[in-house]
Coordinates of C-alpha atoms in Angstrom, one line a residue:
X1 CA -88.3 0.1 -21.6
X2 CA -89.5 1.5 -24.9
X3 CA -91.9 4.2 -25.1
X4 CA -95.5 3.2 -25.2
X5 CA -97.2 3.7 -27.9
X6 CA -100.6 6.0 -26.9
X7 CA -103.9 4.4 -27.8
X8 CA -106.4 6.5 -29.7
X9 CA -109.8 7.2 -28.2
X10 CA -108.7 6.9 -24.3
X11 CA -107.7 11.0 -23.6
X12 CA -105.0 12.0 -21.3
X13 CA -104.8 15.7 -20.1
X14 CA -101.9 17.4 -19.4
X15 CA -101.8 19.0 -16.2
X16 CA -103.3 22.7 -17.4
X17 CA -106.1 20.4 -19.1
X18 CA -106.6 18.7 -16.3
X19 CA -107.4 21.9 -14.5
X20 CA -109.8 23.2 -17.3
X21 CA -111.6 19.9 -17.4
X22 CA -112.0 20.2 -13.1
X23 CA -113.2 23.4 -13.5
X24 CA -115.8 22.6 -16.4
X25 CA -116.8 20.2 -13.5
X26 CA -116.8 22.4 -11.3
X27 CA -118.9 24.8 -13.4
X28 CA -121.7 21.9 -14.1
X29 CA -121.9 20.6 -10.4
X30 CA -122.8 23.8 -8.8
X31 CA -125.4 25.0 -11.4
X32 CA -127.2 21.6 -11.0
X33 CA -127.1 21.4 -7.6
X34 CA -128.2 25.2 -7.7
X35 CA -131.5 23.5 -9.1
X36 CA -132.1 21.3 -6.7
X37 CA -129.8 18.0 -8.3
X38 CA -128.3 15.3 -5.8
X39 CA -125.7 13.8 -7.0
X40 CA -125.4 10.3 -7.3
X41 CA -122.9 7.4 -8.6
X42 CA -123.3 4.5 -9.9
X43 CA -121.1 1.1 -10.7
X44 CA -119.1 0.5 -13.9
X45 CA -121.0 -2.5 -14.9
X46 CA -124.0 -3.4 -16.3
X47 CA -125.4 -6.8 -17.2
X48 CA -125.2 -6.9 -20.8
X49 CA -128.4 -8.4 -21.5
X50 CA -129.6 -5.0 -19.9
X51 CA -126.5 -2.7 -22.0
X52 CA -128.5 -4.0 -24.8
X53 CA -131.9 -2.7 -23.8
X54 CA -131.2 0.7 -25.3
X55 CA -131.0 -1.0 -28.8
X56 CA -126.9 -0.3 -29.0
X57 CA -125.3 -2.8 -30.9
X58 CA -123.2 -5.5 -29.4
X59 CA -119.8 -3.7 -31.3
X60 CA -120.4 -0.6 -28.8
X61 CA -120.1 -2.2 -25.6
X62 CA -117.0 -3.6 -23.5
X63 CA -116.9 -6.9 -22.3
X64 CA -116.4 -7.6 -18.6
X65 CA -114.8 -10.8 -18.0
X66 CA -111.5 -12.3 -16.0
X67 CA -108.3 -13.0 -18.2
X68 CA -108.3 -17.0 -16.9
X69 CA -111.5 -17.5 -17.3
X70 CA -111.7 -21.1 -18.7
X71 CA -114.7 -20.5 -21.1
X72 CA -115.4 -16.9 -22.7
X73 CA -119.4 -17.8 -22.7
X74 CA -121.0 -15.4 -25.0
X75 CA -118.2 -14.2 -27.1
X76 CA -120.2 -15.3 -30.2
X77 CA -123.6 -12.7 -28.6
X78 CA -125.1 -16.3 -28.2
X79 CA -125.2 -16.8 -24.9
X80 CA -125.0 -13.5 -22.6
X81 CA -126.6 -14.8 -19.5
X82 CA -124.3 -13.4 -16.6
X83 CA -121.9 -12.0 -18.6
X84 CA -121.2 -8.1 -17.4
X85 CA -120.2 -5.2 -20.1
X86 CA -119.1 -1.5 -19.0
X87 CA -121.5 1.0 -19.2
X88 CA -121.6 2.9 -22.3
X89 CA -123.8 6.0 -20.8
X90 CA -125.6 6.8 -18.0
X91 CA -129.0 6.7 -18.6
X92 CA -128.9 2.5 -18.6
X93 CA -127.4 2.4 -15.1
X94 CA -129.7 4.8 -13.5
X95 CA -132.6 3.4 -14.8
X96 CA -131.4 0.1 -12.9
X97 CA -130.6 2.3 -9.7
X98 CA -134.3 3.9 -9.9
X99 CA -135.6 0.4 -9.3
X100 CA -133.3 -0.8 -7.2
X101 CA -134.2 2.2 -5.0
X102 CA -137.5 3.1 -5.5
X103 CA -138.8 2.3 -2.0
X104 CA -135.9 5.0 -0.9
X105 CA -136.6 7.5 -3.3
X106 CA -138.7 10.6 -2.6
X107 CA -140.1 11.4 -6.6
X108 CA -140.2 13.4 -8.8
X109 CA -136.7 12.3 -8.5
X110 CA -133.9 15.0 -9.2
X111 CA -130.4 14.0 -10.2
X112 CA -127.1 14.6 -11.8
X113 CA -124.3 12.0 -12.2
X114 CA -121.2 12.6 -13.3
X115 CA -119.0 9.6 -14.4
X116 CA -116.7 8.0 -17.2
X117 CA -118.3 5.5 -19.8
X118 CA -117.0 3.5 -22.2
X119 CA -118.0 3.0 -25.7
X120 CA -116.4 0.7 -28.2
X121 CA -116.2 3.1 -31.6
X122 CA -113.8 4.3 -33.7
X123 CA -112.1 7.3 -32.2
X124 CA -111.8 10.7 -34.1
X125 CA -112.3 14.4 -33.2
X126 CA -114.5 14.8 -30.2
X127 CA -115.3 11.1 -30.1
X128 CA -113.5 8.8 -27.7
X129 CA -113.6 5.2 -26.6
X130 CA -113.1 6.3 -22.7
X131 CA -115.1 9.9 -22.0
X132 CA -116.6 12.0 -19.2
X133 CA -120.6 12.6 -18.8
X134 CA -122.5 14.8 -16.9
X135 CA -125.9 14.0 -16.8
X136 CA -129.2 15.6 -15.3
X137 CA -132.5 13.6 -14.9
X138 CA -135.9 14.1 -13.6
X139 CA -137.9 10.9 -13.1
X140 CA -141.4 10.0 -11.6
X141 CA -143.5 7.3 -10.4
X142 CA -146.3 6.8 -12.5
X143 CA -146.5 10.0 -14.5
X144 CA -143.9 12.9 -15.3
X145 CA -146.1 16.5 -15.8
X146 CA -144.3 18.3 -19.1
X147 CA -143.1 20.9 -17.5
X148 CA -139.9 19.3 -17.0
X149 CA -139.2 18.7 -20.4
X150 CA -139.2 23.0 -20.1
X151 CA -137.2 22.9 -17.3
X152 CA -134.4 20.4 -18.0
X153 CA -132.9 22.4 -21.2
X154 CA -133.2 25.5 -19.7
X155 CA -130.9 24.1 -16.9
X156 CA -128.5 22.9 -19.7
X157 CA -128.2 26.3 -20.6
X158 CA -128.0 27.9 -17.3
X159 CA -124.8 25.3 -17.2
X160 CA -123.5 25.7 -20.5
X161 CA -124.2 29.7 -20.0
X162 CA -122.0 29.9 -16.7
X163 CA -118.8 28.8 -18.9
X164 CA -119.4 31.7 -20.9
X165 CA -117.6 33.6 -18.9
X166 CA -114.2 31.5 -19.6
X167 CA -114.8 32.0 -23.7
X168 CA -116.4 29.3 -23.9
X169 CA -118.5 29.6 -27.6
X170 CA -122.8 30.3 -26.9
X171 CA -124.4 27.1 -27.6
X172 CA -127.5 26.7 -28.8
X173 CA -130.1 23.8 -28.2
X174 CA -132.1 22.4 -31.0
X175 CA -134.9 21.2 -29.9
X176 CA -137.9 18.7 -31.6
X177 CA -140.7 16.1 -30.7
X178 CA -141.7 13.1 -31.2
X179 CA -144.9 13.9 -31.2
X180 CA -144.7 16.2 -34.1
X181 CA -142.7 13.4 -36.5
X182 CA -144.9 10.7 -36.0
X183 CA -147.9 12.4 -35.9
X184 CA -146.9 13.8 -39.7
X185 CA -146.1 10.6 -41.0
X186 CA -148.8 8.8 -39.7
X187 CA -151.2 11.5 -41.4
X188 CA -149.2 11.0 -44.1
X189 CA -150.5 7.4 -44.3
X190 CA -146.8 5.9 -43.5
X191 CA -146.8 3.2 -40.4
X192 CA -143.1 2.6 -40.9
X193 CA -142.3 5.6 -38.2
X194 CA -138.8 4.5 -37.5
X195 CA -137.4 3.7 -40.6
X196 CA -138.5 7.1 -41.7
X197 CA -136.8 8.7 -38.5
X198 CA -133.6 6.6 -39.1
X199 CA -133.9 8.3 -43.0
X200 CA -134.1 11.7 -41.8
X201 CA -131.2 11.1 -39.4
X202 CA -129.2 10.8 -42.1
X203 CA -130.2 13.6 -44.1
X204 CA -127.2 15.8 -43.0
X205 CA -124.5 13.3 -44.1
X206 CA -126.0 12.3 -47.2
X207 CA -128.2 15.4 -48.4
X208 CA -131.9 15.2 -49.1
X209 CA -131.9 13.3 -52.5
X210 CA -130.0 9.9 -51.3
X211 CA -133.2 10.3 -48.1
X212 CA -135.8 10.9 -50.2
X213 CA -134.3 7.5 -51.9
X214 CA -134.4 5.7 -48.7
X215 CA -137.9 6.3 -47.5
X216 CA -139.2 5.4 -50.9
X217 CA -137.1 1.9 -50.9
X218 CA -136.9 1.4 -46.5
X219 CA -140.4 3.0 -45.2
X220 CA -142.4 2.0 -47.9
X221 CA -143.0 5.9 -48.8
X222 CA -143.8 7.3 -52.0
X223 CA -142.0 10.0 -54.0
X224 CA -144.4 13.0 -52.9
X225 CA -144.8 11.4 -49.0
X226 CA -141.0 11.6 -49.2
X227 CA -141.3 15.3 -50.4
X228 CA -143.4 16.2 -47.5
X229 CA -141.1 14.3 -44.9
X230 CA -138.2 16.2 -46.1
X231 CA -140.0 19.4 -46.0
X232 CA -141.0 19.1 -42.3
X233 CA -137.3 18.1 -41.7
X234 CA -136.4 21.7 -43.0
X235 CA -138.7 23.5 -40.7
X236 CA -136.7 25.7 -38.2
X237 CA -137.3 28.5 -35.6
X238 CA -136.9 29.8 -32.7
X239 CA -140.3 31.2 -31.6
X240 CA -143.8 30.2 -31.7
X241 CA -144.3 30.8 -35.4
X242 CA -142.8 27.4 -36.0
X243 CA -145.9 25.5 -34.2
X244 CA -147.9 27.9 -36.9
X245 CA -146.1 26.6 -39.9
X246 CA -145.9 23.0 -39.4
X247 CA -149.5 22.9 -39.1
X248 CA -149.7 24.9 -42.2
X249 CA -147.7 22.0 -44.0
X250 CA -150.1 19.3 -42.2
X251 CA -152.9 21.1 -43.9
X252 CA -151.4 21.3 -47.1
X253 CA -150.5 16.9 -46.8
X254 CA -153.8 16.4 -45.4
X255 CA -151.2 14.9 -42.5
X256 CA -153.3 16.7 -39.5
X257 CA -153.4 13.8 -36.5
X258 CA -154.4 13.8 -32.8
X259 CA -150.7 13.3 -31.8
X260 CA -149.4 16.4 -33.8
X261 CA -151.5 18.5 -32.1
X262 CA -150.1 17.4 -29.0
X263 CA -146.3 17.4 -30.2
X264 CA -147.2 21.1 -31.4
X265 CA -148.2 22.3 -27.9
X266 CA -145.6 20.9 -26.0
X267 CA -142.7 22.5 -28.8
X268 CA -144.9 25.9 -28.2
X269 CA -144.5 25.4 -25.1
X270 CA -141.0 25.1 -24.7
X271 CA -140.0 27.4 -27.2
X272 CA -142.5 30.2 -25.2
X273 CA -140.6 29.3 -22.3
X274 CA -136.7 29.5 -23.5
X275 CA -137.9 33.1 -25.3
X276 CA -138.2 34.3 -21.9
X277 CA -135.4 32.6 -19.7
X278 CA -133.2 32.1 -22.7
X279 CA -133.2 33.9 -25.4
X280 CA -131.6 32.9 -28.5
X281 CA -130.4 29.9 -27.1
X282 CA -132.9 27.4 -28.2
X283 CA -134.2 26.3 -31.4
X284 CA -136.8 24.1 -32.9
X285 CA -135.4 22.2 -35.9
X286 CA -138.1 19.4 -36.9
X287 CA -134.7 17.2 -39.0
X288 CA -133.6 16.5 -35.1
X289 CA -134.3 12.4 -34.7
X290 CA -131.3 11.2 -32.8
X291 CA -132.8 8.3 -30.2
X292 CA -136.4 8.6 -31.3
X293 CA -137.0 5.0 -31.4
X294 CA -136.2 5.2 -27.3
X295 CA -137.5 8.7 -26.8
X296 CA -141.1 9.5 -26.5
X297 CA -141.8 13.5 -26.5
X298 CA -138.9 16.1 -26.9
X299 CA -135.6 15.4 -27.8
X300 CA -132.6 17.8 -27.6
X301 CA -129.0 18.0 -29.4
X302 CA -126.9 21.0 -28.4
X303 CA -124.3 22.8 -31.0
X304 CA -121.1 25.0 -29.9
X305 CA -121.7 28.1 -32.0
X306 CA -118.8 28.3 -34.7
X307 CA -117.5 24.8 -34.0
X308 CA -120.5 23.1 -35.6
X309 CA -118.5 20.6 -36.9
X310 CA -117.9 18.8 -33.7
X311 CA -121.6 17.4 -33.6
X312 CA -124.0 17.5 -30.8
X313 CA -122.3 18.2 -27.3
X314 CA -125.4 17.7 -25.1
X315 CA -128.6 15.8 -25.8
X316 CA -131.3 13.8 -24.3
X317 CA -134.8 13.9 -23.9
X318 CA -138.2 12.5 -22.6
X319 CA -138.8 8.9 -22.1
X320 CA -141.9 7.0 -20.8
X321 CA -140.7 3.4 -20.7
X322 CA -137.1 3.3 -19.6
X323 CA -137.7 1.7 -16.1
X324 CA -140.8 -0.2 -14.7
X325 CA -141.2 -3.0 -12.3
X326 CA -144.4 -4.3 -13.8
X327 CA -146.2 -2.4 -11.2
X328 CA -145.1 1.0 -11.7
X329 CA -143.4 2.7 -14.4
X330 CA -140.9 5.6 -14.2
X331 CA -140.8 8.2 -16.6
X332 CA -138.2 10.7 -17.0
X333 CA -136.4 13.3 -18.7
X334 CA -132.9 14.2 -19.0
X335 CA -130.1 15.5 -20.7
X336 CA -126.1 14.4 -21.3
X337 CA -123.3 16.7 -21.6
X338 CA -120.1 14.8 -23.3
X339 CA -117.7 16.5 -20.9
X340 CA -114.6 15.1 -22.4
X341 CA -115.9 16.4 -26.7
X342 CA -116.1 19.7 -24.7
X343 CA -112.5 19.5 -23.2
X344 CA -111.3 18.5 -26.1
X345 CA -112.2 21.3 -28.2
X346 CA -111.4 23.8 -25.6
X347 CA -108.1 22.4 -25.4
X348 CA -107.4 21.8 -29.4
X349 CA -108.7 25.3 -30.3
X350 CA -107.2 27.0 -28.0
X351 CA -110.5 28.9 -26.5
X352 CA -109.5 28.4 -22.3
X353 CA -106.4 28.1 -20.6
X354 CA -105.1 27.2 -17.1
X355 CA -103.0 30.6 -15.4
X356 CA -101.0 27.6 -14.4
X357 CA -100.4 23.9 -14.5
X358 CA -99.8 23.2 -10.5
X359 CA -101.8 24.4 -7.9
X360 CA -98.8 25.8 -6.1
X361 CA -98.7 29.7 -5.6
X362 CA -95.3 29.4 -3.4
X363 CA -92.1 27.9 -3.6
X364 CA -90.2 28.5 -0.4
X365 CA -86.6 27.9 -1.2
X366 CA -83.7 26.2 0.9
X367 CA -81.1 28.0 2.1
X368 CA -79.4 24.2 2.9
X369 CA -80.3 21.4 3.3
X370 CA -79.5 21.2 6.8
X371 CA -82.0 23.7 7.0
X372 CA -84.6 22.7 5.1
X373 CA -86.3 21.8 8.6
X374 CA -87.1 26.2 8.5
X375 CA -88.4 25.9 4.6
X376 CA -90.9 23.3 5.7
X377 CA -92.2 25.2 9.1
X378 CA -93.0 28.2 6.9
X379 CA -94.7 26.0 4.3
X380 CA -96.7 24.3 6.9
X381 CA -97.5 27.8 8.7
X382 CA -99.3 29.3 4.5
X383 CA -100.7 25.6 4.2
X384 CA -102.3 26.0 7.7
X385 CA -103.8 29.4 6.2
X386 CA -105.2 27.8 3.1
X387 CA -102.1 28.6 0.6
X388 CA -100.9 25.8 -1.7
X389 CA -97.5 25.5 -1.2
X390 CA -94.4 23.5 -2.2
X391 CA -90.9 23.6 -1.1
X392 CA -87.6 23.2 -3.3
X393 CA -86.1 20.4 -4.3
X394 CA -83.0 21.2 -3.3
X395 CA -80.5 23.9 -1.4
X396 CA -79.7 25.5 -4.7
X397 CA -78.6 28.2 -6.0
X398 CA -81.4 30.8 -5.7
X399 CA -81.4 31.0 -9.5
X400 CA -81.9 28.4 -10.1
X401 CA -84.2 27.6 -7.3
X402 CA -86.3 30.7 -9.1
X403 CA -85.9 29.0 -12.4
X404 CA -87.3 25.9 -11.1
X405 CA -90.1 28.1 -9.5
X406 CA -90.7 29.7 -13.5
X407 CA -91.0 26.5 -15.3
X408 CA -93.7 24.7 -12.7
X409 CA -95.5 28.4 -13.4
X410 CA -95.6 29.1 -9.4
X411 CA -95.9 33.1 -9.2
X412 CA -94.1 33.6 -5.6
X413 CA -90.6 32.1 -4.3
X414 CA -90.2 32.4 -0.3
X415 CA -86.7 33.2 0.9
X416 CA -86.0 32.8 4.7
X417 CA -84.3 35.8 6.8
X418 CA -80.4 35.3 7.1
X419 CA -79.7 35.1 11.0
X420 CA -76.3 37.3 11.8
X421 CA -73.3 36.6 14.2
X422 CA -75.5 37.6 17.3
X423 CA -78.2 35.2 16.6
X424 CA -80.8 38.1 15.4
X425 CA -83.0 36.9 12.0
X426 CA -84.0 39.5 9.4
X427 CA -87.6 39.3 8.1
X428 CA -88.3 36.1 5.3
X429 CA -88.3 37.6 2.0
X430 CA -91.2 36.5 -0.8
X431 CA -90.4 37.6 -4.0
X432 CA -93.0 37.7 -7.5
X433 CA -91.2 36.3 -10.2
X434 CA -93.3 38.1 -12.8
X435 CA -92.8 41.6 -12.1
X436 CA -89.4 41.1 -10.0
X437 CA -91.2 42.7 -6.9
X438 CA -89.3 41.4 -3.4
X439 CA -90.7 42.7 -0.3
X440 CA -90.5 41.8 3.4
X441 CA -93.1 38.6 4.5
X442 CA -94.4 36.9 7.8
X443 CA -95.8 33.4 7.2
X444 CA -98.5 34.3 9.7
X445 CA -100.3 37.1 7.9
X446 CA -99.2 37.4 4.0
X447 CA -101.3 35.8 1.7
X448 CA -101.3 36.3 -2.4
X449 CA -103.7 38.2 -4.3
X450 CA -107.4 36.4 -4.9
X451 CA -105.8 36.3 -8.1
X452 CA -103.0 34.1 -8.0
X453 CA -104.2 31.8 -4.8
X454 CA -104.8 29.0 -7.0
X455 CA -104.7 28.5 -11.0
X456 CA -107.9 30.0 -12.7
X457 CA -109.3 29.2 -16.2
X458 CA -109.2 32.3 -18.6
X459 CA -109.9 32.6 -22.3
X460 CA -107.1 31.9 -24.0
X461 CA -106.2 32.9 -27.9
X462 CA -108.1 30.9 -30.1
X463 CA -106.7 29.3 -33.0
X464 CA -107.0 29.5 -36.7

């Protein structure tokens, strides 16, 4: 059989990745469910016809059909009645769940999913066809106070902040609000809100001349309404003064509204909030627009510091309308960390590694096979005790059996006691490979340090 040929966008660790993406996992499930998160699941598929609520385009989303099937009904987007796609986040499928299981539900409802989705884009750094999410969401029935649009960054953070400790890179969470953009515009006399939005989203890939074009020719702006979109866009801060000097510029544009006022509390708010809880960490930058034609108050995107480049890792924010049932509506607001973008860089710039690439801290080796019955009752005896254990592969040498031990990365090889011509056993050896240290062992009461129990994640040496 020839080699496969590996398909971009569908990321495969290698065991030692596979260990720093589990504990990354690891790291993000215990914070949430430190603040109070259940932890729920949900299927792969989706109707399409609700995939396509979020306004994603039919490109993005996978299919769902069987290979026979006589008729591939809808192929053509023009007929998509019954036809199932994979999910291409998580927000879409819980927002089903939530009214599936409203009646079972005790709200506000408090939840964190983490799951792979599937997206149908072309693969480059960071960006995958096949990834890892881990999202948090607070939803309600009926109304949603703002405090939680506080509280869910700050648990981002919390999160983020517990990888610190690996090496992982301080993040920090830009933060905006709806509110505050359409408020401006709409003072400004534009009624086109979302094609000035979708402008200003673009303002970091194209720079703010080819913008300034595009809300003049696609929101119907003119050349100084332009001027004073593209000068809100380059308000930043990370304290309250930033509330202070976007009204300042609504003053100046005459752009003063109702709704601004309201967006400009909320951002105080927050902003007041993370100051105190986390400092430094979050940061109002009014050019932030990503899903405002879905979102309805803040919004979040979320940079590794010095690996800027790699786009937002986490983002989210409030929504008012994702799930209703014509009687009640359910408002939310949560955030989305791209698990697998994280990994990745980890990984690629060499900022955490694995101690080791098994879990195994012993090797007990085999004197012969025909007494390989011996090497297996002292593995079971550490397994019984909690120690991850493996046993030879075969009655080698005991260089070679060591070797073996080196390569897989287990610390410890066990050696059993020789038994002499009267039938008396010396004591089992266990032996560190690192430092060459053999001393006497009992399979009943020695244990390896904390340290080498089971592989840990460490900061490794970052590359250039």
């Amino acid at each position: 059989m020839a080699r496969p040929t590996p398909l971009s966008g569908f990321p495969e660790w290698l065991p030692d990745g596979r260990i720093v993406e589990q504990h990354v996992l690891d790291v993000l499930r215990r914070t949430f469910e430190l603040h109070g998160f259940a932890g729920i699941e949900t299927r792969a598929v989706e109707p399409l016809d609700q995939l396509l609520r979020k306004g994603e385009t039919s490109k993005e989303v996978y299919v769902l059909r069987r290979l026979h099937d006589e008729a591939d009904a809808g192929a053509d987007g023009s007929d998509r009645a019954g036809q199932l796609g994979l999910h291409f986040d998580l927000t879409v499928p819980f927002a089903r769940y939530v009214l599936e299981n409203a009646g079972h539900l005790a709200f506000p409802f408090r939840r964190y999913q983490i799951q792979k989705v599937w997206r149908g884009e072309r693969p480059q750094d960071g960006r995958f066809r096949e990834f890892v999410q881990a999202d948090i969401d607070v939803v309600g029935a009926g109304d949603l106070p703002y405090h939680y649009e506080v509280e869910l960054p700050l648990v981002m953070a919390d999160a983020l902040g517990a990888l610190r400790a690996l090496g992982v890179p301080p993040v920090r969470i830009l933060v905006n609000n709806r509110k505050v953009a359409e408020g401006f515009y709409r003072g400004l006399g534009l009624s086109d809100v979302e094609a000035v939005l979708r402008g200003i989203d673009k303002l970091d890939k194209v720079g703010p001349d080819a913008v300034a074009e595009l809300l003049v020719a696609e929101a119907g702006a003119t050349p100084a309404q332009a001027a004073a979109c593209l000068e809100l866009a380059g308000v930043r801060g990370d304290d309250a003064s930033v509330v202070e000097r976007v009204r300042d510029l609504a003053d100046r544009h005459g752009a003063t509204t109702d709704l601004l006022e309201e967006g400009l509390s909320e951002l105080g708010a927050l902003l007041l909030a993370a100051a105190e809880r986390a400092p430094g960490v979050m940061v109002a930058d009014l050019k932030i627009a990503r899903g405002l034609d879905y979102y309805t108050g803040s919004v979040y995107e979320t940079v590794l510091v010095g690996h800027e480049d790699l786009g937002s890792i986490c983002s989210g924010g409030r929504y008012d309308t994702l799930a209703s049932d014509g009687a009640t509506t359910y408002p939310g607001v949560g955030l989305s960390i791209g698990v697998s973008r994280l990994v990745s860089r980890l990984l690629s710039a060499g900022l955490v590694r694995a101690t080791r690439s098994v879990p195994s801290a012993v090797l007990v080796a085999v004197t012969s096979e025909d007494g390989r019955s011996r090497s297996d009752a002292v593995a079971a005896a550490l397994r019984a005790r909690g120690i991850p254990v493996e046993v030879a592969p075969s009655a080698a040498k005991f260089g070679k059996q060591i070797r073996h031990a080196d390569r897989r990365g287990i610390p410890y090889v066990w050696f059993l006691g020789d038994t002499d011509a009267e039938g008396a056993t010396a004591p089992d050896q266990v032996k560190d490979i690192r430092s060459g240290e053999q001393v006497p062992a009992d399979a009943t009461t020695w244990a390896p340090p904390e340290q080498d129990l089971f592989p840990r994640v460490v900061p490794g040496e970052p590359t250039a």
